[in-house]
N, CA, C and O atoms as a printed pandas DataFrame, in Angstrom:
     atom_number atom_name residue_name chain_id  residue_number  x_coord  y_coord  z_coord
0              1         N          UNK        A               1    0.842   -1.172    0.000
1              2        CA          UNK        A               1    0.000    0.000    0.000
2              3         C          UNK        A               1    0.891    1.240    0.000
3              4         O          UNK        A               1    1.272    1.757    1.050
4              5         N          UNK        A               2    1.203    1.688   -1.176
5              6        CA          UNK        A               2    2.090    2.829   -1.331
6              7         C          UNK        A               2    1.263    4.100   -1.419
7              8         O          UNK        A               2    0.437    4.244   -2.322
8              9         N          UNK        A               3    1.478    5.026   -0.485
9             10        CA          UNK        A               3    0.718    6.274   -0.462
10            11         C          UNK        A               3    1.471    7.414   -1.122
11            12         O          UNK        A               3    0.969    8.535   -1.194
12            13         N          UNK        A               4    2.681    7.129   -1.606
13            14        CA          UNK        A               4    3.459    8.170   -2.252
14            15         C          UNK        A               4    4.275    9.009   -1.283
15            16         O          UNK        A               4    4.992    9.920   -1.697
16            17         N          UNK        A               5    4.171    8.707    0.002
17            18        CA          UNK        A               5    4.943    9.441    1.007
18            19         C          UNK        A               5    6.343    8.860    1.152
19            20         O          UNK        A               5    6.621    7.717    0.791
20            21         N          UNK        A               6    7.186    9.687    1.684
21            22        CA          UNK        A               6    8.539    9.229    1.964
22            23         C          UNK        A               6    8.515    8.454    3.283
23            24         O          UNK        A               6    7.841    8.865    4.228
24            25         N          UNK        A               7    9.243    7.339    3.353
25            26        CA          UNK        A               7    9.199    6.523    4.562
26            27         C          UNK        A               7    9.936    7.233    5.709
27            28         O          UNK        A               7   10.820    8.062    5.491
28            29         N          UNK        A               8    9.538    6.878    6.924
29            30        CA          UNK        A               8   10.168    7.480    8.095
30            31         C          UNK        A               8   11.593    6.984    8.282
31            32         O          UNK        A               8   12.467    7.728    8.725
32            33         N          UNK        A               9   11.821    5.716    7.940
33            34        CA          UNK        A               9   13.127    5.119    8.170
34            35         C          UNK        A               9   13.903    5.107    6.874
35            36         O          UNK        A               9   13.465    4.521    5.884
36            37         N          UNK        A              10   15.066    5.759    6.877
37            38        CA          UNK        A              10   15.900    5.769    5.688
38            39         C          UNK        A              10   17.301    5.328    6.073
39            40         O          UNK        A              10   17.879    5.820    7.042
40            41         N          UNK        A              11   17.833    4.406    5.307
41            42        CA          UNK        A              11   19.199    3.941    5.546
42            43         C          UNK        A              11   20.168    4.987    5.016
43            44         O          UNK        A              11   20.062    5.428    3.871
44            45         N          UNK        A              12   21.101    5.372    5.852
45            46        CA          UNK        A              12   22.141    6.291    5.430
46            47         C          UNK        A              12   23.483    5.619    5.654
47            48         O          UNK        A              12   23.654    4.892    6.633
48            49         N          UNK        A              13   24.425    5.846    4.772
49            50        CA          UNK        A              13   25.739    5.233    4.987
50            51         C          UNK        A              13   26.385    5.781    6.256
51            52         O          UNK        A              13   26.236    6.957    6.588
52            53         N          UNK        A              14   27.092    4.924    6.946
53            54        CA          UNK        A              14   27.746    5.330    8.192
54            55         C          UNK        A              14   28.857    6.326    7.899
55            56         O          UNK        A              14   29.534    6.235    6.874
56            57         N          UNK        A              15   29.038    7.271    8.804
57            58        CA          UNK        A              15   30.086    8.272    8.632
58            59         C          UNK        A              15   31.463    7.623    8.720
59            60         O          UNK        A              15   32.390    8.005    8.006
60            61         N          UNK        A              16   31.580    6.638    9.606
61            62        CA          UNK        A              16   32.827    5.880    9.699
62            63         C          UNK        A              16   32.490    4.440   10.066
63            64         O          UNK        A              16   31.406    4.174   10.587
64            65         N          UNK        A              17   33.387    3.526    9.806
65            66        CA          UNK        A              17   33.071    2.122   10.051
66            67         C          UNK        A              17   32.888    1.814   11.536
67            68         O          UNK        A              17   33.356    2.553   12.402
68            69         N          UNK        A              18   32.198    0.707   11.810
69            70        CA          UNK        A              18   31.967    0.301   13.189
70            71         C          UNK        A              18   33.286   -0.048   13.872
71            72         O          UNK        A              18   34.284   -0.376   13.230
72            73         N          UNK        A              19   33.247    0.038   15.201
73            74        CA          UNK        A              19   34.426   -0.367   15.964
74            75         C          UNK        A              19   34.592   -1.873   15.838
75            76         O          UNK        A              19   33.630   -2.596   15.578
76            77         N          UNK        A              20   35.809   -2.332   16.024
77            78        CA          UNK        A              20   36.062   -3.766   16.012
78            79         C          UNK        A              20   35.351   -4.409   17.197
79            80         O          UNK        A              20   35.125   -3.759   18.217
80            81         N          UNK        A              21   35.004   -5.671   17.063
81            82        CA          UNK        A              21   34.224   -6.361   18.094
82            83         C          UNK        A              21   34.874   -6.331   19.475
83            84         O          UNK        A              21   34.186   -6.020   20.447
84            85         N          UNK        A              22   36.181   -6.643   19.612
85            86        CA          UNK        A              22   36.777   -6.589   20.952
86            87         C          UNK        A              22   36.784   -5.182   21.537
87            88         O          UNK        A              22   36.623   -5.010   22.745
88            89         N          UNK        A              23   36.969   -4.183   20.691
89            90        CA          UNK        A              23   36.992   -2.795   21.164
90            91         C          UNK        A              23   35.596   -2.386   21.618
91            92         O          UNK        A              23   35.443   -1.726   22.646
92            93         N          UNK        A              24   34.575   -2.778   20.852
93            94        CA          UNK        A              24   33.213   -2.441   21.220
94            95         C          UNK        A              24   32.821   -3.114   22.536
95            96         O          UNK        A              24   32.145   -2.510   23.369
96            97         N          UNK        A              25   33.250   -4.374   22.718
97            98        CA          UNK        A              25   32.953   -5.082   23.962
98            99         C          UNK        A              25   33.589   -4.372   25.150
99           100         O          UNK        A              25   32.949   -4.188   26.186
100          101         N          UNK        A              26   34.853   -3.974   24.999
101          102        CA          UNK        A              26   35.537   -3.258   26.080
102          103         C          UNK        A              26   34.871   -1.915   26.354
103          104         O          UNK        A              26   34.776   -1.490   27.506
104          105         N          UNK        A              27   34.409   -1.242   25.294
105          106        CA          UNK        A              27   33.761    0.062   25.472
106          107         C          UNK        A              27   32.435   -0.074   26.218
107          108         O          UNK        A              27   32.125    0.738   27.089
108          109         N          UNK        A              28   31.661   -1.088   25.881
109          110        CA          UNK        A              28   30.388   -1.306   26.576
110          111         C          UNK        A              28   30.644   -1.612   28.045
111          112         O          UNK        A              28   29.967   -1.081   28.925
112          113         N          UNK        A              29   31.629   -2.473   28.305
113          114        CA          UNK        A              29   31.973   -2.805   29.686
114          115         C          UNK        A              29   32.390   -1.560   30.447
115          116         O          UNK        A              29   31.982   -1.370   31.593
116          117         N          UNK        A              30   33.203   -0.705   29.823
117          118        CA          UNK        A              30   33.675    0.516   30.483
118          119         C          UNK        A              30   32.514    1.465   30.773
119          120         O          UNK        A              30   32.468    2.072   31.843
120          121         N          UNK        A              31   31.581    1.599   29.837
121          122        CA          UNK        A              31   30.445    2.499   30.051
122          123         C          UNK        A              31   29.589    2.013   31.217
123          124         O          UNK        A              31   29.135    2.816   32.032
124          125         N          UNK        A              32   29.369    0.707   31.300
125          126        CA          UNK        A              32   28.571    0.168   32.408
126          127         C          UNK        A              32   29.275    0.399   33.740
127          128         O          UNK        A              32   28.641    0.791   34.720
128          129         N          UNK        A              33   30.578    0.159   33.778
129          130        CA          UNK        A              33   31.337    0.354   35.023
130          131         C          UNK        A              33   31.330    1.820   35.437
131          132         O          UNK        A              33   31.147    2.129   36.614
132          133         N          UNK        A              34   31.526    2.721   34.486
133          134        CA          UNK        A              34   31.537    4.157   34.799
134          135         C          UNK        A              34   30.156    4.603   35.282
135          136         O          UNK        A              34   30.057    5.397   36.217
136          137         N          UNK        A              35   29.095    4.102   34.656
137          138        CA          UNK        A              35   27.742    4.474   35.080
138          139         C          UNK        A              35   27.473    4.010   36.512
139          140         O          UNK        A              35   26.929    4.759   37.323
140          141         N          UNK        A              36   27.858    2.774   36.813
141          142        CA          UNK        A              36   27.668    2.275   38.176
142          143         C          UNK        A              36   28.502    3.059   39.178
143          144         O          UNK        A              36   28.056    3.303   40.300
144          145         N          UNK        A              37   29.697    3.454   38.788
145          146        CA          UNK        A              37   30.553    4.251   39.672
146          147         C          UNK        A              37   29.928    5.611   39.957
147          148         O          UNK        A              37   29.978    6.095   41.088
148          149         N          UNK        A              38   29.343    6.226   38.939
149          150        CA          UNK        A              38   28.691    7.522   39.140
150          151         C          UNK        A              38   27.482    7.403   40.064
151          152         O          UNK        A              38   27.251    8.265   40.911
152          153         N          UNK        A              39   26.720    6.337   39.895
153          154        CA          UNK        A              39   25.575    6.111   40.792
154          155         C          UNK        A              39   26.068    5.916   42.221
155          156         O          UNK        A              39   25.505    6.464   43.169
156          157         N          UNK        A              40   27.128    5.125   42.358
157          158        CA          UNK        A              40   27.692    4.862   43.683
158          159         C          UNK        A              40   28.227    6.151   44.319
159          160         O          UNK        A              40   28.073    6.362   45.521
160          161         N          UNK        A              41   28.853    7.004   43.513
161          162        CA          UNK        A              41   29.365    8.271   44.031
162          163         C          UNK        A              41   28.213    9.165   44.505
163          164         O          UNK        A              41   28.327    9.858   45.516
164          165         N          UNK        A              42   27.118    9.136   43.768
165          166        CA          UNK        A              42   25.963    9.937   44.173
166          167         C          UNK        A              42   25.363    9.416   45.480
167          168         O          UNK        A              42   24.968   10.203   46.341
168          169         N          UNK        A              43   25.297    8.104   45.626
169          170        CA          UNK        A              43   24.808    7.513   46.878
170          171         C          UNK        A              43   25.725    7.905   48.026
171          172         O          UNK        A              43   25.248    8.255   49.106
172          173         N          UNK        A              44   27.040    7.851   47.806
173          174        CA          UNK        A              44   27.993    8.231   48.852
174          175         C          UNK        A              44   27.824    9.697   49.234
175          176         O          UNK        A              44   27.852   10.046   50.414
176          177         N          UNK        A              45   27.648   10.550   48.231
177          178        CA          UNK        A              45   27.489   11.974   48.496
178          179         C          UNK        A              45   26.217   12.267   49.285
179          180         O          UNK        A              45   26.234   13.007   50.269
180          181         N          UNK        A              46   25.118   11.673   48.834
181          182        CA          UNK        A              46   23.841   11.931   49.509
182          183         C          UNK        A              46   23.810   11.339   50.918
183          184         O          UNK        A              46   23.249   11.937   51.836
184          185         N          UNK        A              47   24.410   10.168   51.081
185          186        CA          UNK        A              47   24.427    9.586   52.433
186          187         C          UNK        A              47   25.364   10.373   53.351
187          188         O          UNK        A              47   25.147   10.408   54.562
188          189         N          UNK        A              48   26.393   11.000   52.796
189          190        CA          UNK        A              48   27.255   11.869   53.599
190          191         C          UNK        A              48   26.479   13.110   54.042
191          192         O          UNK        A              48   26.587   13.529   55.194
192          193         N          UNK        A              49   25.705   13.694   53.139
193          194        CA          UNK        A              49   24.898   14.861   53.489
194          195         C          UNK        A              49   23.850   14.521   54.548
195          196         O          UNK        A              49   23.536   15.332   55.420
196          197         N          UNK        A              50   23.317   13.302   54.449
197          198        CA          UNK        A              50   22.284   12.897   55.399
198          199         C          UNK        A              50   22.860   12.440   56.735
199          200         O          UNK        A              50   22.123   12.257   57.704
200          201         N          UNK        A              51   24.158   12.257   56.784
201          202        CA          UNK        A              51   24.792   11.793   58.014
202          203         C          UNK        A              51   24.501   10.331   58.311
203          204         O          UNK        A              51   24.455    9.925   59.472
204          205         N          UNK        A              52   24.306    9.544   57.268
205          206        CA          UNK        A              52   23.976    8.126   57.428
206          207         C          UNK        A              52   25.221    7.310   57.758
207          208         O          UNK        A              52   26.346    7.717   57.468
208          209         N          UNK        A              53   24.997    6.154   58.367
209          210        CA          UNK        A              53   26.106    5.245   58.663
210          211         C          UNK        A              53   26.683    4.664   57.374
211          212         O          UNK        A              53   27.816    4.184   57.363
212          213         N          UNK        A              54   25.909    4.706   56.288
213          214        CA          UNK        A              54   26.333    4.148   55.000
214          215         C          UNK        A              54   27.386    5.020   54.308
215          216         O          UNK        A              54   28.006    4.582   53.338
216          217         N          UNK        A              55   27.591    6.228   54.786
217          218        CA          UNK        A              55   28.469    7.180   54.106
218          219         C          UNK        A              55   29.900    6.659   53.999
219          220         O          UNK        A              55   30.473    6.666   52.910
220          221         N          UNK        A              56   30.486    6.209   55.109
221          222        CA          UNK        A              56   31.887    5.794   55.086
222          223         C          UNK        A              56   32.126    4.587   54.175
223          224         O          UNK        A              56   33.026    4.640   53.336
224          225         N          UNK        A              57   31.347    3.489   54.309
225          226        CA          UNK        A              57   31.560    2.374   53.380
226          227         C          UNK        A              57   31.287    2.763   51.919
227          228         O          UNK        A              57   31.947    2.263   51.008
228          229         N          UNK        A              58   30.322    3.647   51.702
229          230        CA          UNK        A              58   30.005    4.060   50.337
230          231         C          UNK        A              58   31.160    4.858   49.730
231          232         O          UNK        A              58   31.479    4.691   48.553
232          233         N          UNK        A              59   31.779    5.717   50.523
233          234        CA          UNK        A              59   32.917    6.498   50.018
234          235         C          UNK        A              59   34.091    5.577   49.701
235          236         O          UNK        A              59   34.743    5.725   48.668
236          237         N          UNK        A              60   34.356    4.623   50.601
237          238        CA          UNK        A              60   35.463    3.683   50.343
238          239         C          UNK        A              60   35.216    2.867   49.077
239          240         O          UNK        A              60   36.120    2.703   48.258
240          241         N          UNK        A              61   34.009    2.360   48.915
241          242        CA          UNK        A              61   33.721    1.564   47.720
242          243         C          UNK        A              61   33.704    2.432   46.461
243          244         O          UNK        A              61   34.009    1.945   45.373
244          245         N          UNK        A              62   33.356    3.700   46.597
245          246        CA          UNK        A              62   33.395    4.607   45.449
246          247         C          UNK        A              62   34.832    4.842   44.992
247          248         O          UNK        A              62   35.109    4.903   43.794
248          249         N          UNK        A              63   35.733    4.971   45.947
249          250        CA          UNK        A              63   37.156    5.135   45.591
250          251         C          UNK        A              63   37.645    3.895   44.848
251          252         O          UNK        A              63   38.322    4.004   43.826
252          253         N          UNK        A              64   37.298    2.713   45.367
253          254        CA          UNK        A              64   37.699    1.477   44.684
254          255         C          UNK        A              64   37.068    1.381   43.301
255          256         O          UNK        A              64   37.723    0.966   42.344
256          257         N          UNK        A              65   35.802    1.762   43.194
257          258        CA          UNK        A              65   35.120    1.716   41.893
258          259         C          UNK        A              65   35.725    2.696   40.900
259          260         O          UNK        A              65   35.741    2.434   39.698
260          261         N          UNK        A              66   36.221    3.817   41.394
261          262        CA          UNK        A              66   36.871    4.790   40.511
262          263         C          UNK        A              66   38.136    4.194   39.911
263          264         O          UNK        A              66   38.431    4.405   38.734
264          265         N          UNK        A              67   38.875    3.454   40.714
265          266        CA          UNK        A              67   40.075    2.777   40.197
266          267         C          UNK        A              67   39.681    1.757   39.131
267          268         O          UNK        A              67   40.320    1.668   38.083
268          269         N          UNK        A              68   38.630    0.991   39.402
269          270        CA          UNK        A              68   38.165   -0.016   38.438
270          271         C          UNK        A              68   37.660    0.652   37.162
271          272         O          UNK        A              68   37.913    0.156   36.064
272          273         N          UNK        A              69   36.951    1.769   37.295
273          274        CA          UNK        A              69   36.444    2.481   36.116
274          275         C          UNK        A              69   37.589    3.029   35.272
275          276         O          UNK        A              69   37.545    2.985   34.043
276          277         N          UNK        A              70   38.605    3.542   35.941
277          278        CA          UNK        A              70   39.786    4.025   35.204
278          279         C          UNK        A              70   40.436    2.881   34.452
279          280         O          UNK        A              70   40.834    3.033   33.297
280          281         N          UNK        A              71   40.540    1.740   35.107
281          282        CA          UNK        A              71   41.107    0.555   34.466
282          283         C          UNK        A              71   40.270    0.164   33.251
283          284         O          UNK        A              71   40.820   -0.194   32.209
284          285         N          UNK        A              72   38.949    0.229   33.376
285          286        CA          UNK        A              72   38.072   -0.121   32.264
286          287         C          UNK        A              72   38.239    0.799   31.071
287          288         O          UNK        A              72   38.236    0.347   29.927
288          289         N          UNK        A              73   38.386    2.091   31.336
289          290        CA          UNK        A              73   38.581    3.044   30.238
290          291         C          UNK        A              73   39.939    2.832   29.580
291          292         O          UNK        A              73   40.056    2.902   28.356
292          293         N          UNK        A              74   40.958    2.576   30.380
293          294        CA          UNK        A              74   42.277    2.274   29.816
294          295         C          UNK        A              74   42.243    0.982   29.005
295          296         O          UNK        A              74   42.954    0.851   28.009
296          297         N          UNK        A              75   41.415    0.029   29.431
297          298        CA          UNK        A              75   41.280   -1.223   28.700
298          299         C          UNK        A              75   40.741   -0.976   27.297
299          300         O          UNK        A              75   41.169   -1.629   26.345
300          301         N          UNK        A              76   39.817   -0.051   27.163
301          302        CA          UNK        A              76   39.295    0.285   25.832
302          303         C          UNK        A              76   40.422    0.828   24.956
303          304         O          UNK        A              76   40.564    0.424   23.801
304          305         N          UNK        A              77   41.213    1.733   25.500
305          306        CA          UNK        A              77   42.301    2.346   24.734
306          307         C          UNK        A              77   43.342    1.302   24.329
307          308         O          UNK        A              77   43.785    1.268   23.181
308          309         N          UNK        A              78   43.725    0.453   25.285
309          310        CA          UNK        A              78   44.739   -0.572   24.993
310          311         C          UNK        A              78   44.195   -1.589   23.993
311          312         O          UNK        A              78   44.909   -2.000   23.079
312          313         N          UNK        A              79   42.943   -1.997   24.158
313          314        CA          UNK        A              79   42.342   -2.961   23.229
314          315         C          UNK        A              79   42.306   -2.393   21.822
315          316         O          UNK        A              79   42.572   -3.108   20.856
316          317         N          UNK        A              80   41.983   -1.123   21.698
317          318        CA          UNK        A              80   41.960   -0.491   20.376
318          319         C          UNK        A              80   43.348   -0.443   19.754
319          320         O          UNK        A              80   43.518   -0.728   18.569
320          321         N          UNK        A              81   44.346   -0.077   20.568
321          322        CA          UNK        A              81   45.712   -0.013   20.055
322          323         C          UNK        A              81   46.190   -1.393   19.598
323          324         O          UNK        A              81   46.809   -1.521   18.542
324          325         N          UNK        A              82   45.900   -2.421   20.395
325          326        CA          UNK        A              82   46.321   -3.781   20.045
326          327         C          UNK        A              82   45.623   -4.234   18.776
327          328         O          UNK        A              82   46.245   -4.849   17.910
328          329         N          UNK        A              83   44.323   -3.932   18.657
329          330        CA          UNK        A              83   43.594   -4.345   17.466
330          331         C          UNK        A              83   44.167   -3.682   16.218
331          332         O          UNK        A              83   44.341   -4.326   15.183
332          333         N          UNK        A              84   44.459   -2.390   16.329
333          334        CA          UNK        A              84   45.013   -1.676   15.169
334          335         C          UNK        A              84   46.383   -2.234   14.813
335          336         O          UNK        A              84   46.711   -2.360   13.633
336          337         N          UNK        A              85   47.190   -2.573   15.826
337          338        CA          UNK        A              85   48.513   -3.131   15.554
338          339         C          UNK        A              85   48.422   -4.481   14.873
339          340         O          UNK        A              85   49.171   -4.758   13.936
340          341         N          UNK        A              86   47.509   -5.323   15.335
341          342        CA          UNK        A              86   47.410   -6.672   14.772
342          343         C          UNK        A              86   46.748   -6.684   13.415
343          344         O          UNK        A              86   47.183   -7.412   12.522
344          345         N          UNK        A              87   45.709   -5.895   13.240
345          346        CA          UNK        A              87   44.937   -5.956   12.001
346          347         C          UNK        A              87   45.261   -4.829   11.041
347          348         O          UNK        A              87   44.937   -4.907    9.856
348          349         N          UNK        A              88   45.888   -3.798   11.535
349          350        CA          UNK        A              88   46.272   -2.695   10.666
350          351         C          UNK        A              88   45.092   -1.862   10.233
351          352         O          UNK        A              88   43.938   -2.276   10.352
352          353         N          UNK        A              89   45.390   -0.704    9.739
353          354        CA          UNK        A              89   44.359    0.177    9.229
354          355         C          UNK        A              89   44.460    0.125    7.718
355          356         O          UNK        A              89   45.495    0.453    7.136
356          357         N          UNK        A              90   43.391   -0.283    7.102
357          358        CA          UNK        A              90   43.388   -0.387    5.645
358          359         C          UNK        A              90   42.969    0.955    5.067
359          360         O          UNK        A              90   41.818    1.369    5.207
360          361         N          UNK        A              91   43.899    1.624    4.425
361          362        CA          UNK        A              91   43.531    2.887    3.791
362          363         C          UNK        A              91   44.242    2.994    2.459
363          364         O          UNK        A              91   45.364    2.516    2.298
364          365         N          UNK        A              92   43.594    3.611    1.530
365          366        CA          UNK        A              92   44.124    3.702    0.182
366          367         C          UNK        A              92   45.431    4.487    0.111
367          368         O          UNK        A              92   46.356    4.033   -0.562
368          369         N          UNK        A              93   45.559    5.645    0.772
369          370        CA          UNK        A              93   46.808    6.391    0.650
370          371         C          UNK        A              93   48.030    5.601    1.110
371          372         O          UNK        A              93   49.076    5.659    0.464
372          373         N          UNK        A              94   47.914    4.852    2.232
373          374        CA          UNK        A              94   49.082    4.110    2.696
374          375         C          UNK        A              94   49.410    2.989    1.718
375          376         O          UNK        A              94   50.581    2.679    1.498
376          377         N          UNK        A              95   48.372    2.374    1.125
377          378        CA          UNK        A              95   48.612    1.320    0.148
378          379         C          UNK        A              95   49.319    1.896   -1.075
379          380         O          UNK        A              95   50.216    1.269   -1.638
380          381         N          UNK        A              96   48.913    3.076   -1.471
381          382        CA          UNK        A              96   49.546    3.728   -2.611
382          383         C          UNK        A              96   50.998    4.063   -2.288
383          384         O          UNK        A              96   51.891    3.851   -3.108
384          385         N          UNK        A              97   51.221    4.586   -1.091
385          386        CA          UNK        A              97   52.589    4.925   -0.696
386          387         C          UNK        A              97   53.457    3.672   -0.639
387          388         O          UNK        A              97   54.625    3.704   -1.026
388          389         N          UNK        A              98   52.893    2.583   -0.162
389          390        CA          UNK        A              98   53.636    1.328   -0.081
390          391         C          UNK        A              98   54.043    0.867   -1.481
391          392         O          UNK        A              98   55.167    0.413   -1.693
392          393         N          UNK        A              99   53.121    0.988   -2.425
393          394        CA          UNK        A              99   53.417    0.583   -3.800
394          395         C          UNK        A              99   54.516    1.460   -4.398
395          396         O          UNK        A              99   55.389    0.961   -5.108
396          397         N          UNK        A             100   54.477    2.766   -4.115
397          398        CA          UNK        A             100   55.526    3.652   -4.615
398          399         C          UNK        A             100   56.882    3.287   -4.030
399          400         O          UNK        A             100   57.893    3.308   -4.733
400          401         N          UNK        A             101   56.905    2.949   -2.728
401          402        CA          UNK        A             101   58.172    2.531   -2.110
402          403         C          UNK        A             101   58.700    1.266   -2.763
403          404         O          UNK        A             101   59.904    1.136   -2.984
404          405         N          UNK        A             102   57.806    0.331   -3.073
405          406        CA          UNK        A             102   58.235   -0.910   -3.741
406          407         C          UNK        A             102   58.856   -0.602   -5.098
407          408         O          UNK        A             102   59.889   -1.164   -5.463
408          409         N          UNK        A             103   58.223    0.288   -5.830
409          410        CA          UNK        A             103   58.752    0.643   -7.148
410          411         C          UNK        A             103   60.132    1.298   -7.023
411          412         O          UNK        A             103   61.040    0.989   -7.794
412          413         N          UNK        A             104   60.288    2.208   -6.042
413          414        CA          UNK        A             104   61.599    2.838   -5.853
414          415         C          UNK        A             104   62.658    1.822   -5.465
415          416         O          UNK        A             104   63.794    1.890   -5.936
416          417         N          UNK        A             105   62.280    0.861   -4.591
417          418        CA          UNK        A             105   63.235   -0.180   -4.202
418          419         C          UNK        A             105   63.654   -1.012   -5.402
419          420         O          UNK        A             105   64.834   -1.318   -5.572
420          421         N          UNK        A             106   62.684   -1.379   -6.237
421          422        CA          UNK        A             106   63.007   -2.143   -7.449
422          423         C          UNK        A             106   63.967   -1.366   -8.344
423          424         O          UNK        A             106   64.922   -1.929   -8.879
424          425         N          UNK        A             107   63.706   -0.069   -8.503
425          426        CA          UNK        A             107   64.578    0.746   -9.357
426          427         C          UNK        A             107   65.988    0.819   -8.780
427          428         O          UNK        A             107   66.965    0.722   -9.522
428          429         N          UNK        A             108   66.105    0.992   -7.440
429          430        CA          UNK        A             108   67.436    1.033   -6.821
430          431         C          UNK        A             108   68.172   -0.290   -6.984
431          432         O          UNK        A             108   69.369   -0.310   -7.273
432          433         N          UNK        A             109   67.452   -1.402   -6.797
433          434        CA          UNK        A             109   68.088   -2.721   -6.971
434          435         C          UNK        A             109   68.570   -2.896   -8.408
435          436         O          UNK        A             109   69.662   -3.406   -8.659
436          437         N          UNK        A             110   67.737   -2.465   -9.331
437          438        CA          UNK        A             110   68.103   -2.583  -10.740
438          439         C          UNK        A             110   69.351   -1.741  -11.045
439          440         O          UNK        A             110   70.235   -2.187  -11.776
440          441         N          UNK        A             111   69.422   -0.526  -10.485
441          442        CA          UNK        A             111   70.602    0.319  -10.690
442          443         C          UNK        A             111   71.844   -0.326  -10.100
443          444         O          UNK        A             111   72.907   -0.324  -10.720
444          445         N          UNK        A             112   71.706   -0.883   -8.890
445          446        CA          UNK        A             112   72.857   -1.557   -8.262
446          447         C          UNK        A             112   73.307   -2.734   -9.097
447          448         O          UNK        A             112   74.505   -2.938   -9.295
448          449         N          UNK        A             113   72.353   -3.514   -9.590
449          450        CA          UNK        A             113   72.691   -4.668  -10.420
450          451         C          UNK        A             113   73.446   -4.226  -11.669
451          452         O          UNK        A             113   74.456   -4.821  -12.045
452          453         N          UNK        A             114   72.935   -3.165  -12.310
453          454        CA          UNK        A             114   73.574   -2.672  -13.530
454          455         C          UNK        A             114   74.970   -2.130  -13.246
455          456         O          UNK        A             114   75.896   -2.344  -14.028
456          457         N          UNK        A             115   75.123   -1.411  -12.102
457          458        CA          UNK        A             115   76.448   -0.864  -11.781
458          459         C          UNK        A             115   77.425   -1.996  -11.438
459          460         O          UNK        A             115   78.608   -1.905  -11.765
460          461         N          UNK        A             116   76.945   -3.057  -10.785
461          462        CA          UNK        A             116   77.816   -4.205  -10.489
462          463         C          UNK        A             116   78.240   -4.897  -11.772
463          464         O          UNK        A             116   79.404   -5.262  -11.936
464          465         N          UNK        A             117   77.299   -5.073  -12.670
465          466        CA          UNK        A             117   77.621   -5.728  -13.938
466          467         C          UNK        A             117   78.602   -4.879  -14.740
467          468         O          UNK        A             117   79.508   -5.413  -15.381
468          469         N          UNK        A             118   78.427   -3.565  -14.707
469          470        CA          UNK        A             118   79.332   -2.672  -15.444
470          471         C          UNK        A             118   80.733   -2.696  -14.836
471          472         O          UNK        A             118   81.725   -2.737  -15.565
472          473         N          UNK        A             119   80.821   -2.670  -13.481
473          474        CA          UNK        A             119   82.127   -2.673  -12.842
474          475         C          UNK        A             119   82.809   -4.034  -12.995
475          476         O          UNK        A             119   84.032   -4.091  -13.122
476          477         N          UNK        A             120   82.053   -5.122  -12.985
477          478        CA          UNK        A             120   82.669   -6.442  -13.174
478          479         C          UNK        A             120   83.134   -6.618  -14.613
479          480         O          UNK        A             120   84.107   -7.332  -14.857
480          481         N          UNK        A             121   82.470   -5.991  -15.561
481          482        CA          UNK        A             121   82.883   -6.056  -16.961
482          483         C          UNK        A             121   84.182   -5.308  -17.187
483          484         O          UNK        A             121   84.983   -5.726  -18.023
484          485         N          UNK        A             122   84.424   -4.213  -16.470
485          486        CA          UNK        A             122   85.664   -3.430  -16.585
486          487         C          UNK        A             122   86.822   -4.243  -16.028
487          488         O          UNK        A             122   87.905   -4.241  -16.613
488          489         N          UNK        A             123   86.625   -4.930  -14.927
489          490        CA          UNK        A             123   87.690   -5.730  -14.313
490          491         C          UNK        A             123   88.117   -6.870  -15.235
491          492         O          UNK        A             123   89.306   -7.177  -15.317
492          493         N          UNK        A             124   87.190   -7.488  -15.914
493          494        CA          UNK        A             124   87.514   -8.591  -16.821
494          495         C          UNK        A             124   88.294   -8.079  -18.023
495          496         O          UNK        A             124   89.206   -8.749  -18.509
496          497         N          UNK        A             125   87.939   -6.900  -18.499
497          498        CA          UNK        A             125   88.625   -6.348  -19.662
498          499         C          UNK        A             125   90.058   -5.981  -19.289
499          500         O          UNK        A             125   90.960   -6.121  -20.115
500          501         N          UNK        A             126   90.286   -5.515  -18.061
501          502        CA          UNK        A             126   91.618   -5.106  -17.629
502          503         C          UNK        A             126   92.498   -6.337  -17.420
503          504         O          UNK        A             126   93.715   -6.256  -17.587
504          505         N          UNK        A             127   91.917   -7.444  -17.067
505          506        CA          UNK        A             127   92.722   -8.650  -16.792
506          507         C          UNK        A             127   93.028   -9.330  -18.057
507          508         O          UNK        A             127   93.695  -10.365  -18.056
């Protein structure tokens, strides 16, 4: 049943590719840990204002959770770096540059070969 209207849902190409699976997993874990830490910090703050007995244990656990949250965020960064190192970044300019370097290396090898052949030919003629 086509009414001639434009649909509400339109697929648009992504601005950049999705994160790698291990990086995305680490990022989700870090976001959950940071969210729980923020909730815990708010509980510690409010219980401190209220003068509750829960204030001291809540502050101590918030400090520990902050360390864990920092570790989680660093885990995302390290996981991303490791993934990029192992799998590399596929981009056209670097591939083009690599091909140009290969061509220059081939040309240098060819020049060396020719100069060696020329110098060895002179030695044979002199002998």
